[in-house]
mmCIF file of C-alpha atoms in Angstrom:
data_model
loop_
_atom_site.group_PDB
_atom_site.id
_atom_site.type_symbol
_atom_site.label_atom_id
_atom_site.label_comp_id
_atom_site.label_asym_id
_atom_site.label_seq_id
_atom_site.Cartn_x
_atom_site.Cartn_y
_atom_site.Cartn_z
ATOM 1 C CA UNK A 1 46.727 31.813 -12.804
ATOM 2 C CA UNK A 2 44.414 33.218 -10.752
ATOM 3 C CA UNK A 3 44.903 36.261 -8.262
ATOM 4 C CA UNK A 4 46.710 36.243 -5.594
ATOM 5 C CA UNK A 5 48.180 38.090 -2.321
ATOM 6 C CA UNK A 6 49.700 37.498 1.090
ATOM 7 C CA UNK A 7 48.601 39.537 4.007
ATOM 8 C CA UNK A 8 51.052 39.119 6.761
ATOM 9 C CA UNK A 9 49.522 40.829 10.517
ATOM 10 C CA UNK A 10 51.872 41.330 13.781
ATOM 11 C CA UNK A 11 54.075 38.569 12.913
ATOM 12 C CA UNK A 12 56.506 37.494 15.576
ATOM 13 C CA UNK A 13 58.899 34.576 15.678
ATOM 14 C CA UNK A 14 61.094 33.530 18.387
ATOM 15 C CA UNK A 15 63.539 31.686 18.079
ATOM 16 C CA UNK A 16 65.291 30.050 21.299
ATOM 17 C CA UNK A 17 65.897 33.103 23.388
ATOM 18 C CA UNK A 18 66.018 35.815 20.472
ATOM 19 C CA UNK A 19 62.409 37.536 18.949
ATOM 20 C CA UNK A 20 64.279 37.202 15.396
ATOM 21 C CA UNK A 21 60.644 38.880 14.534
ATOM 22 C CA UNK A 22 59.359 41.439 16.293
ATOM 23 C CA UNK A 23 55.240 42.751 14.821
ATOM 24 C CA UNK A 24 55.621 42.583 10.717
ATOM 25 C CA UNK A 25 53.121 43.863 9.344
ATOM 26 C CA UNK A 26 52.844 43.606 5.275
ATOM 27 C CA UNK A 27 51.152 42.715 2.353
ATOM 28 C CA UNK A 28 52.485 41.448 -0.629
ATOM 29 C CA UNK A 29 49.849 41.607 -3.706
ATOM 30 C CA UNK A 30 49.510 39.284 -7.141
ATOM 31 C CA UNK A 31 52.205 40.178 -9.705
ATOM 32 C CA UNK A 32 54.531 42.125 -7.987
ATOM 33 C CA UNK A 33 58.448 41.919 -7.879
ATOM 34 C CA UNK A 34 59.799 42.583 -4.391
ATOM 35 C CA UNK A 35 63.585 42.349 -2.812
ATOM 36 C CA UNK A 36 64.170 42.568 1.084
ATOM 37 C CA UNK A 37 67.127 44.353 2.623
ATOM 38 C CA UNK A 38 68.260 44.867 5.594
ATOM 39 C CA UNK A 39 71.848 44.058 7.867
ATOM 40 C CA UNK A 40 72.560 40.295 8.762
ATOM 41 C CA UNK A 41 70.389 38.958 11.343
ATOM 42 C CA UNK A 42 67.493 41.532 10.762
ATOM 43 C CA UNK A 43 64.802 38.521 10.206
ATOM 44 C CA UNK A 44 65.010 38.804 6.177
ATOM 45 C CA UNK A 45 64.828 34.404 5.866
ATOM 46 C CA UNK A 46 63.374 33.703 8.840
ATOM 47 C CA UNK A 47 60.458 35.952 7.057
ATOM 48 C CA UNK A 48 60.580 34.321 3.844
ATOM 49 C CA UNK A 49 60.600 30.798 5.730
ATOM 50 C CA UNK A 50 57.681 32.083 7.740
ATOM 51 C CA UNK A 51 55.679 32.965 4.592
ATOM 52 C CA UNK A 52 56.458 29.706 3.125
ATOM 53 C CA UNK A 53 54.461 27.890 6.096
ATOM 54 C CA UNK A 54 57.813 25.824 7.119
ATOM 55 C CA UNK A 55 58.181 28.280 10.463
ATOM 56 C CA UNK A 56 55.300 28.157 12.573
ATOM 57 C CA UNK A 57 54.955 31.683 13.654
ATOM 58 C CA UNK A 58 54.975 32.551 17.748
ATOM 59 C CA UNK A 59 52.080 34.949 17.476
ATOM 60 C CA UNK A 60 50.640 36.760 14.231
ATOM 61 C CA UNK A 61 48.818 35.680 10.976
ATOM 62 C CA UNK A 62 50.065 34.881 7.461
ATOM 63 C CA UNK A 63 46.971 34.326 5.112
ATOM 64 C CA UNK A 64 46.554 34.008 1.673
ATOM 65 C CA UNK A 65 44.113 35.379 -0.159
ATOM 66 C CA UNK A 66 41.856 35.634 3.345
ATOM 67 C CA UNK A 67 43.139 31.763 4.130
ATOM 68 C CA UNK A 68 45.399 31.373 6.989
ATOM 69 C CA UNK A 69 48.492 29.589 5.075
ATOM 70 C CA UNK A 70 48.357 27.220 8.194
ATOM 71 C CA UNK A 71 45.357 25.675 6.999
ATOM 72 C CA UNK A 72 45.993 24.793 3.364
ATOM 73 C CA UNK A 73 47.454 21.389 3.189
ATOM 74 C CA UNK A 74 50.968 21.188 2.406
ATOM 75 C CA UNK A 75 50.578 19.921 -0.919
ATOM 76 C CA UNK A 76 48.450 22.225 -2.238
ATOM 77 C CA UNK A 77 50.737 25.017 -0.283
ATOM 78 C CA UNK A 78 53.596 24.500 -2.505
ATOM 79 C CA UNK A 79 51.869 24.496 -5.996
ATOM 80 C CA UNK A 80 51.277 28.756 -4.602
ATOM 81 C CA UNK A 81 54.636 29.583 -2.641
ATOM 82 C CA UNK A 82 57.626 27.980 -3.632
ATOM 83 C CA UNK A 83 60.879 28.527 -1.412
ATOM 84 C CA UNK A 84 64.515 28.634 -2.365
ATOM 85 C CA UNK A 85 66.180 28.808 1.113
ATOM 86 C CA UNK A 86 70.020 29.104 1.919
ATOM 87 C CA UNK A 87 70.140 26.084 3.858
ATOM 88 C CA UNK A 88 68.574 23.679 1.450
ATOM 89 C CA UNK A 89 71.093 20.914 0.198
ATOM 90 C CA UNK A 90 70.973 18.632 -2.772
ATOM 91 C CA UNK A 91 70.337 15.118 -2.978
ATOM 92 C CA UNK A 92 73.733 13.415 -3.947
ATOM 93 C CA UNK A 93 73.851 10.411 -6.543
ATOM 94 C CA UNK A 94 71.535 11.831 -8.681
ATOM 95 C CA UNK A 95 71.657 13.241 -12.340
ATOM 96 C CA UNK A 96 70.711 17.256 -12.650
ATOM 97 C CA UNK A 97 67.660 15.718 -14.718
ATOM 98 C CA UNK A 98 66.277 13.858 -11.661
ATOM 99 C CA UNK A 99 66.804 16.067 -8.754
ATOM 100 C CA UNK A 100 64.766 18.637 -11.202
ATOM 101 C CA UNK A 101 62.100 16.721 -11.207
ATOM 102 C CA UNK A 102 61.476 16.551 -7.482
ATOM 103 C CA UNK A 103 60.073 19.581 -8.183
ATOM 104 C CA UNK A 104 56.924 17.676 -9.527
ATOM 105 C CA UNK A 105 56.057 16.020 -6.193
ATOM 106 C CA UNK A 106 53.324 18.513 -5.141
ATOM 107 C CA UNK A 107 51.588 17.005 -8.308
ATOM 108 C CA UNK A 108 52.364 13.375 -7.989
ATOM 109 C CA UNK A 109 49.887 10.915 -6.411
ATOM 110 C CA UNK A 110 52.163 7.817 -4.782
ATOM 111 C CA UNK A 111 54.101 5.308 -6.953
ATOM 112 C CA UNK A 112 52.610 7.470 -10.425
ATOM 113 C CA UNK A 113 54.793 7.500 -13.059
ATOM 114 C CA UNK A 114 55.921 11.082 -14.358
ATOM 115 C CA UNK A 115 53.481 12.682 -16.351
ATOM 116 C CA UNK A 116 53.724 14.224 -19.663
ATOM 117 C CA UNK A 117 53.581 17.528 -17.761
ATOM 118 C CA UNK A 118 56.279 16.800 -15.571
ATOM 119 C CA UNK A 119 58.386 16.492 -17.765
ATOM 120 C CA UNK A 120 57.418 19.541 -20.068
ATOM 121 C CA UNK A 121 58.029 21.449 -16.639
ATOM 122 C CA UNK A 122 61.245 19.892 -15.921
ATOM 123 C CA UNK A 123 62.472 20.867 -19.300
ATOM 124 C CA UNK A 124 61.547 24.229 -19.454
ATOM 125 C CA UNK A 125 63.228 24.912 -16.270
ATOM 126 C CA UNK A 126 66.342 22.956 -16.811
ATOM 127 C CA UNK A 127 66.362 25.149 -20.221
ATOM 128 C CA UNK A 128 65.687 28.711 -17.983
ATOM 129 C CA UNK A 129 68.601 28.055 -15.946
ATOM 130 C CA UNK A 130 70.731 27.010 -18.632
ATOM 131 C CA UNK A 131 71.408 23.571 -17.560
ATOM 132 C CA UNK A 132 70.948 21.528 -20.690
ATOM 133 C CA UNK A 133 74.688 20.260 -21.420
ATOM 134 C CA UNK A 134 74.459 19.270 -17.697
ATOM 135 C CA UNK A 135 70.829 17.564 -17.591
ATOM 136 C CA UNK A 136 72.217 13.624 -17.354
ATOM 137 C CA UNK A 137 75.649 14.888 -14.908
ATOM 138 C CA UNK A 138 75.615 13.575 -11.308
ATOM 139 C CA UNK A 139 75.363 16.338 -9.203
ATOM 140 C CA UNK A 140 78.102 15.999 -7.091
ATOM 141 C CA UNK A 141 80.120 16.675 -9.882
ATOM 142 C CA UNK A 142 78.803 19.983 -10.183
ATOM 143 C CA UNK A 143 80.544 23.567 -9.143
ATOM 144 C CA UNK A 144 78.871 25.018 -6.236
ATOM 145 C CA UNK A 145 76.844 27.661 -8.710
ATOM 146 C CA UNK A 146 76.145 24.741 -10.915
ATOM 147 C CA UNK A 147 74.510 23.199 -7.646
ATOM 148 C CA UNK A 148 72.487 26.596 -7.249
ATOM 149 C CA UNK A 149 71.203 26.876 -10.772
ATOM 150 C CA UNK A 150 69.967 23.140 -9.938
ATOM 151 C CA UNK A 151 68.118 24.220 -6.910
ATOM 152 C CA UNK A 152 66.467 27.410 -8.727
ATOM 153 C CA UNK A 153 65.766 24.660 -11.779
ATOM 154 C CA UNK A 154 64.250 22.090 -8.748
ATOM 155 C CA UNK A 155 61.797 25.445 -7.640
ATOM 156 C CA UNK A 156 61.144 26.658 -11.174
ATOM 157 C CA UNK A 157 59.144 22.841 -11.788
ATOM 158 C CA UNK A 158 57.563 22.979 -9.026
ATOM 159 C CA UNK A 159 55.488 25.850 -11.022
ATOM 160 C CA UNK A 160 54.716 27.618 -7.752
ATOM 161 C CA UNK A 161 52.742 31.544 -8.481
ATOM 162 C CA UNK A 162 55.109 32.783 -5.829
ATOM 163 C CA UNK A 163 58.551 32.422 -5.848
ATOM 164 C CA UNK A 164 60.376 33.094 -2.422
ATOM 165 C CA UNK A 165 64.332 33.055 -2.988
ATOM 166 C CA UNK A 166 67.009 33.678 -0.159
ATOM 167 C CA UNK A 167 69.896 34.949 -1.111
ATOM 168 C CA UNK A 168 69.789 33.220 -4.879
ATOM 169 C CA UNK A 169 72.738 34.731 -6.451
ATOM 170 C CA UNK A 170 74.719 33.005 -3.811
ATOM 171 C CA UNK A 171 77.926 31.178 -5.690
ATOM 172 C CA UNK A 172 76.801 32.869 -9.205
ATOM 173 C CA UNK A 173 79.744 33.824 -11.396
ATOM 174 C CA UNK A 174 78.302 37.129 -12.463
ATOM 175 C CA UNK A 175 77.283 35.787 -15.650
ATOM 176 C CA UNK A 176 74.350 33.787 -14.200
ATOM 177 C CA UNK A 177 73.567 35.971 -11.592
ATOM 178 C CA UNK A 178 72.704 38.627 -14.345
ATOM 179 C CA UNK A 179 71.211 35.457 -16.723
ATOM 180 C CA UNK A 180 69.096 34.721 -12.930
ATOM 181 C CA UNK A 181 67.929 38.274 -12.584
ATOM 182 C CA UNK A 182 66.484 38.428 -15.787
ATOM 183 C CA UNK A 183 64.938 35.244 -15.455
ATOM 184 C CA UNK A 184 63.074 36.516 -12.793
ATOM 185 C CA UNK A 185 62.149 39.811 -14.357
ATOM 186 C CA UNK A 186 61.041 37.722 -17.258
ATOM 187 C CA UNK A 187 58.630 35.046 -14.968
ATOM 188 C CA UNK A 188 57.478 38.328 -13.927
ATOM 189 C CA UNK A 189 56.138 40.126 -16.541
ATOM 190 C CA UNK A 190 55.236 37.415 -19.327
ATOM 191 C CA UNK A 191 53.741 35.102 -16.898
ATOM 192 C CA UNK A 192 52.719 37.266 -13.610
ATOM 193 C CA UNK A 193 54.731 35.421 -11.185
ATOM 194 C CA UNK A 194 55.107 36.565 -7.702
ATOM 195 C CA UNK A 195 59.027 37.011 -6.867
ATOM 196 C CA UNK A 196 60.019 37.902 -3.532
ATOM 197 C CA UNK A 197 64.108 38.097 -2.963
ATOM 198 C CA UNK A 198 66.251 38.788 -0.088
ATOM 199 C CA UNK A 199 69.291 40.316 -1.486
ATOM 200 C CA UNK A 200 72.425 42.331 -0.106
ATOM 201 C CA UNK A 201 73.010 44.223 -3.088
ATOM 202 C CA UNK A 202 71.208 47.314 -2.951
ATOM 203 C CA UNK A 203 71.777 48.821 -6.394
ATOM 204 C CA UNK A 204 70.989 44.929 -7.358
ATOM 205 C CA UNK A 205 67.852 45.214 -5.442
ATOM 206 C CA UNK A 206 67.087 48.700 -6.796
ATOM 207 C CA UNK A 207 67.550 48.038 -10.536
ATOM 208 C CA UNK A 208 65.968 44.756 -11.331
ATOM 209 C CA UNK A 209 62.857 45.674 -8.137
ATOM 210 C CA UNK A 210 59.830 47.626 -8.378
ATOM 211 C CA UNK A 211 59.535 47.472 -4.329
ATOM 212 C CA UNK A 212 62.104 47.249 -1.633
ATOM 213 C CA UNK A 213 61.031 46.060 2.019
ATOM 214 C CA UNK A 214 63.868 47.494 4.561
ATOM 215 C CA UNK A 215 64.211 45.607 7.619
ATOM 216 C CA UNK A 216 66.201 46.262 10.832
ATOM 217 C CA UNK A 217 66.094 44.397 13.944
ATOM 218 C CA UNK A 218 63.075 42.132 13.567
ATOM 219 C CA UNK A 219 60.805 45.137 11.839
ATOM 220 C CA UNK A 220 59.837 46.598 8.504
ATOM 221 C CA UNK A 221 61.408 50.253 9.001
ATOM 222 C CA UNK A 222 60.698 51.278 5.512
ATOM 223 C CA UNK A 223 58.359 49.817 2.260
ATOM 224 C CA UNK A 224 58.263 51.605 -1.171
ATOM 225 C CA UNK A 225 59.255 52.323 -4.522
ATOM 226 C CA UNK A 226 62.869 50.618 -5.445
ATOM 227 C CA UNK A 227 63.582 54.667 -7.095
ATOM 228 C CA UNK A 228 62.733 56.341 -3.655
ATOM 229 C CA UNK A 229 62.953 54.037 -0.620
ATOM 230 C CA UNK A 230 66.784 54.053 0.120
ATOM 231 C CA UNK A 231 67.198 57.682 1.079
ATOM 232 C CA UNK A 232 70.379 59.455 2.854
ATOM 233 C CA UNK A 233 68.670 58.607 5.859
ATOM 234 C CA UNK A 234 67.939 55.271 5.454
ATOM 235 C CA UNK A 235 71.409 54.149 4.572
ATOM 236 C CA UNK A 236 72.849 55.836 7.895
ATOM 237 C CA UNK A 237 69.956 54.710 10.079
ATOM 238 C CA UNK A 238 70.010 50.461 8.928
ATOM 239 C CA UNK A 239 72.921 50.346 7.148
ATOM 240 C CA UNK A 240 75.331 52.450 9.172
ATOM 241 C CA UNK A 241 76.667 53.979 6.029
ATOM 242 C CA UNK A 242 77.432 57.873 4.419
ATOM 243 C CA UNK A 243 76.015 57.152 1.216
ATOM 244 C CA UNK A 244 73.148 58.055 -1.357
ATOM 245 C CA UNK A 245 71.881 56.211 -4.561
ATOM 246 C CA UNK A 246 72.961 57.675 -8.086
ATOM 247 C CA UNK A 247 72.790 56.598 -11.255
ATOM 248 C CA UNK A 248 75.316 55.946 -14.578
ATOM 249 C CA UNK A 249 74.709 58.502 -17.322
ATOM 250 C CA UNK A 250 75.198 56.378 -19.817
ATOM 251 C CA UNK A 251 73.297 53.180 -19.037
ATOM 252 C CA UNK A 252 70.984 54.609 -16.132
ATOM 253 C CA UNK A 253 72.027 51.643 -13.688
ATOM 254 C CA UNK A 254 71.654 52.232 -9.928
ATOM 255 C CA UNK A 255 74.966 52.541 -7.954
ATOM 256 C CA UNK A 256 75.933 53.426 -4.050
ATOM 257 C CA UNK A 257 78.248 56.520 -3.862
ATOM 258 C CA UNK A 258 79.611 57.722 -0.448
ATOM 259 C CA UNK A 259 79.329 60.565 0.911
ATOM 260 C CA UNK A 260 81.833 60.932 3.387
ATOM 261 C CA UNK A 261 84.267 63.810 2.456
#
């Protein structure tokens, strides 16, 4: 794959009467694994949805790689980024196995059959989110995290170097959302994927991240090392909490201990 980054300069969205975005500035570079936090309504998706290209920004620039994402055709768009959003819904009355491989249609001329490649990439994806007893099920027949593991499958064909996920553990037993976390550690660093992740979770965020972006009310307030970012005073100041980060002697996993007496 070759290199890749997203620059993203004064970005603001409004939406209706709110500025949901209010002058983000950030850049997000080839190979690096990034989770957003923040409180609800901060802007976390509508960023994602704005990096995607499928929110047309009010003022600002999202380019990639120098490009202004607004200019690369759509097609070609979603071989690079590849977005998992919260609101996206399944098409009913179709197997697992088929609503995979819509995943493919970036690389599909009209009316061609599936290639030999599509389905090697359907597959392997059905296989990383563990959905191979389930491949030929209707999906409506599905539990609501089987449904999710479909959509991550559905995003994992269409092969995109980016990965943008809202809120992906959504509906996960804790089983998969471990199993989805590795995944994504593992797309990482064998094959230099780009994952970006709004989460909730912070020791989530800090254990399986190397970056956290902290937002609050439409802004980046805070951008660094997952180890160092969420201070004392970051947790008061965006999250409204007494609380630091420590970590379990024994298996050296982040966790969020008050403070408050």
């Amino acid at each position: 794959m070759a290199e890749m980054s997203i620059s993203v300069e004064n970005l603001h969205v409004r939406l209706g009467n709110n500025d949901v975005l209010k002058g983000v500035d950030l850049e997000i570079k080839d190979g690096e694994r990034v989770a957003i936090v923040g409180p609800n309504g901060c802007g976390k998706s509508t960023l994602l949805r704005a990096i995607s290209g499928i929110l047309k920004p009010t003022s600002g620039n999202i380019s990639l790689n120098g490009e202004s994402i607004s200019r690369i055709h759509r097609r070609e768009r979603a071989k690079i980024l590849g977005l998992l959003n919260q609101s996206d819904s399944i098409p009913m009355m179709t197997t697992v196995y088929d609503n995979v491989a819509i995943g493919r249609h970036p690389y599909r001329s009209f009316l061609r059959d599936r290639s030999t490649a599509d389905h090697i990439a359907v597959a392997d994806a059905i296989t990383k989110c563990e959905l191979e007893d389930l491949h030929d099920r209707r999906v409506e027949a599905l539990s609501g995290g089987e449904r999710q593991r479909v959509r991550l499958a559905t995003l994992l064909a269409q092969s995109p170097q980016m990965l943008l996920l809202d809120e992906p553990l959504t509906g996960l037993d804790i089983e998969h959302q471990l199993a989805l976390l590795h995944l994504l550690k593992d797309l990482n660093l064998d094959e230099n994927r780009t994952i970006v992740v709004v989460l909730h979770d912070l020791a989530t965020a800090i254990r399986f991240f190397d970056r956290i972006l902290v937002m609050h009310e439409g802004r980046v307030v805070a951008d660094g090392p997952s180890g160092s970012i969420l201070n004392t005073e970051v947790l008061k100041s965006v999250f409204g909490i007494d609380a630091s980060i420590a970590y379990e002697q024994e298996s050296g996993h982040p966790v969020l201990v008050s403070t408050r007496p």
